[in-house]
CSV table of C-alpha atoms in Angstrom, one decimal:
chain,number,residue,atom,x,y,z
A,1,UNK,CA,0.0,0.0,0.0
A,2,UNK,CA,2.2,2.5,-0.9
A,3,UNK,CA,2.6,5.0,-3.2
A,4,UNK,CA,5.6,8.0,-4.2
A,5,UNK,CA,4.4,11.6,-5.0
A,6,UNK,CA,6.6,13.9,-6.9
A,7,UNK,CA,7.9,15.7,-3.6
A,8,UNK,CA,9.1,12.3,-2.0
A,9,UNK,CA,5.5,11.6,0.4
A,10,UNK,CA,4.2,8.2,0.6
A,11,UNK,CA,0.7,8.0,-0.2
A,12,UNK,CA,-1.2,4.9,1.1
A,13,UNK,CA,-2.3,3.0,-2.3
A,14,UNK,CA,-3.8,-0.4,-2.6
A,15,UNK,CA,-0.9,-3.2,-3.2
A,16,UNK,CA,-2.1,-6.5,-5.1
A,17,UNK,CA,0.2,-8.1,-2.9
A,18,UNK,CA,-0.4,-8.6,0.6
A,19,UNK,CA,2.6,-9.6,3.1
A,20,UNK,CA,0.2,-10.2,5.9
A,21,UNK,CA,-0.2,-14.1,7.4
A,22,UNK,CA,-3.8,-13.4,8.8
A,23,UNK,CA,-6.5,-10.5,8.4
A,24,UNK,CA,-6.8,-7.7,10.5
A,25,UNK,CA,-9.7,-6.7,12.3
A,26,UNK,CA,-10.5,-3.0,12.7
A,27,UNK,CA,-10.0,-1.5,16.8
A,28,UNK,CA,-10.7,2.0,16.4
A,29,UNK,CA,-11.7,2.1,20.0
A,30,UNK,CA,-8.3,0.3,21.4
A,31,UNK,CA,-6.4,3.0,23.0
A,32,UNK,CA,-3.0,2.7,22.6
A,33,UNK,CA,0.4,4.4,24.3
A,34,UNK,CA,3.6,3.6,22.6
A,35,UNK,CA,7.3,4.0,23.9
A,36,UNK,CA,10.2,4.4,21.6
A,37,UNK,CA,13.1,1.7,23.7
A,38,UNK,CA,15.7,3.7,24.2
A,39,UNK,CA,19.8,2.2,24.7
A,40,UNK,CA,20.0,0.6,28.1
A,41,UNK,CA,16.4,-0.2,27.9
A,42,UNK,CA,15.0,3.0,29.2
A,43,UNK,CA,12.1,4.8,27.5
A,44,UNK,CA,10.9,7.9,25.9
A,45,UNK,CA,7.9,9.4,27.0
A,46,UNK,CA,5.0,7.8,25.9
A,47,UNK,CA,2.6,8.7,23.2
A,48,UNK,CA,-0.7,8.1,22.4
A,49,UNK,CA,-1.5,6.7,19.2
A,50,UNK,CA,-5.1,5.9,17.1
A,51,UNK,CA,-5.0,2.0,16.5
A,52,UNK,CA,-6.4,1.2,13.0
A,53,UNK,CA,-6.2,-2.3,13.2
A,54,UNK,CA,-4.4,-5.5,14.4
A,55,UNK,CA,-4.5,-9.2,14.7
A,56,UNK,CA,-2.3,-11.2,16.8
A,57,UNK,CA,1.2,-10.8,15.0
A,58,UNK,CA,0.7,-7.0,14.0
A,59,UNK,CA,-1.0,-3.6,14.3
A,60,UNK,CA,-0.9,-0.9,12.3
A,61,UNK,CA,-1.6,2.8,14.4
A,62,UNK,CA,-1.7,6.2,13.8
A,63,UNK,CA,0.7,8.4,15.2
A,64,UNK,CA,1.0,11.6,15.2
A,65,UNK,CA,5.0,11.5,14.2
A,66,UNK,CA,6.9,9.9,12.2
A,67,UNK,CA,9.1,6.9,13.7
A,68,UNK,CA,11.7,5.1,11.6
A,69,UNK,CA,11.4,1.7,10.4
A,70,UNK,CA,13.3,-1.0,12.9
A,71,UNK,CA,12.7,0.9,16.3
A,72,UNK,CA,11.7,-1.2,19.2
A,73,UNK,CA,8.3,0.2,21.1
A,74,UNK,CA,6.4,-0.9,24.4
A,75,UNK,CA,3.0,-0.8,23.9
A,76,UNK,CA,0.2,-0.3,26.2
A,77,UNK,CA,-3.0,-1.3,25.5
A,78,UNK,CA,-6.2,-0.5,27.3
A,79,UNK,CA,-9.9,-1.1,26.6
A,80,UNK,CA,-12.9,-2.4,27.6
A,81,UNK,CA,-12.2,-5.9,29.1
A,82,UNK,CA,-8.5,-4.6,27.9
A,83,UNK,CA,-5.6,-4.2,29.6
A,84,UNK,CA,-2.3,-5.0,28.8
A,85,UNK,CA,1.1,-3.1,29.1
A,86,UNK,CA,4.7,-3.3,27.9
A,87,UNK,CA,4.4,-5.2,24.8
A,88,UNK,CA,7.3,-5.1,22.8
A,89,UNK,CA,7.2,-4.6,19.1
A,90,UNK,CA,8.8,-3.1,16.1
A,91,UNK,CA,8.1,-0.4,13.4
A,92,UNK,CA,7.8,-2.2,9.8
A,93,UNK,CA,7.3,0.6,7.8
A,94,UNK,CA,6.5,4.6,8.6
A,95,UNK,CA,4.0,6.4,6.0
A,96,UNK,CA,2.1,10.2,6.1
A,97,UNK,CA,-1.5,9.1,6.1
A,98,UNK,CA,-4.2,11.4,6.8
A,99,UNK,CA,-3.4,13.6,9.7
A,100,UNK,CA,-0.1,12.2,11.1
A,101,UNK,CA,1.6,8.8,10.3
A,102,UNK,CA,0.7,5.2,9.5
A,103,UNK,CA,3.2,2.9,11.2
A,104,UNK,CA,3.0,-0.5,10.8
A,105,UNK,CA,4.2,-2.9,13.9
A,106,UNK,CA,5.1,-6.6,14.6
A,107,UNK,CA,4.6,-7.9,17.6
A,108,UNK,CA,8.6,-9.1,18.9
A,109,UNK,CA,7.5,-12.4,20.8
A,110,UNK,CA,6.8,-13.6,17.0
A,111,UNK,CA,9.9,-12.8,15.4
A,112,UNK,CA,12.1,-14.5,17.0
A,113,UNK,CA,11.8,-18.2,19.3
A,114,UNK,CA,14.2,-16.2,22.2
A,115,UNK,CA,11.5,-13.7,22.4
A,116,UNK,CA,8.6,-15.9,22.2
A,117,UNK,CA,6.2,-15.2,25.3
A,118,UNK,CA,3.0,-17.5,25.8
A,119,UNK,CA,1.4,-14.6,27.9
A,120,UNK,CA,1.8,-12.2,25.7
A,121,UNK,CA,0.7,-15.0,22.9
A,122,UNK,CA,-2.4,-15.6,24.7
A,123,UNK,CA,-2.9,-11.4,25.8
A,124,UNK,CA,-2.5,-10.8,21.6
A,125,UNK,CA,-5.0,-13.8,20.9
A,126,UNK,CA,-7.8,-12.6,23.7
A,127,UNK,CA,-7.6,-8.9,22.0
A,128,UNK,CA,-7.7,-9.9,18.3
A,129,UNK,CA,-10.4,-12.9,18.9
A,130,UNK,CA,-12.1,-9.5,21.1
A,131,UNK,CA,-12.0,-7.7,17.9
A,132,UNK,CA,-13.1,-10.4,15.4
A,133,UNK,CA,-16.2,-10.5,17.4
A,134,UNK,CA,-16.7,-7.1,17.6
A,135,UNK,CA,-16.2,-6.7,13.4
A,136,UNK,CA,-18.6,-9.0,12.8
């Protein structure tokens, strides 16, 4: 999904190909804080980001700035029946989309078997399965 415009902005277009393992299911009403990981694993200050959508391996939120591709994030999550915190993941790809920034995540317990955590495995499955519901 991803476009070039003659002044170097990357404008969300339809792809034919999809990179995804499993659909994502929209969570508008997800609140999410995010937290660049800093050296020496100490954080920035938080900020609070629009989730667009997610399943259990990914998200993809709305941010306000832009954050490059490869930083590590903590992620707090917080909803109805929702409540989980310090969720590690990366930034895939950074794009201007509407008002701020698109940034797609991966979830870190799934890209790598050192980082593999059932907890957060089974927190990611609860929220998407919460979602799936709620889509349809």
């Amino acid at each position: 999904m991803r476009t070039t415009t003659s002044n170097g902005i990357a404008v969300m277009t339809k792809d034919t190909k999809d990179r995804r393992i499993k659909q994502r299911y929209p969570a508008s009403c997800l609140k999410v804080q995010l937290r660049e990981r800093s050296f020496f694993g100490r954080s920035k200050a938080p900020t609070a980001v629009t989730c667009l959508d997610l399943n259990r391996y990914g998200m993809a939120v709305l941010c306000p700035r832009p954050i490059d591709a490869g930083v590590r994030l903590s992620l707090d999550f917080d909803g109805k029946y929702i409540n989980e915190s310090r969720v590690s993941a990366r930034v895939v790809r950074c794009q201007r989309f509407q008002t701020g920034y698109r940034l797609s995540l991966q979830f870190s317990y799934c890209l790598e078997q050192k980082s593999y955590s059932r907890a957060v495995d089974n927190a990611l499955s609860r929220i998407e399965a919460f979602y799936n519901r709620y889509a349809s």
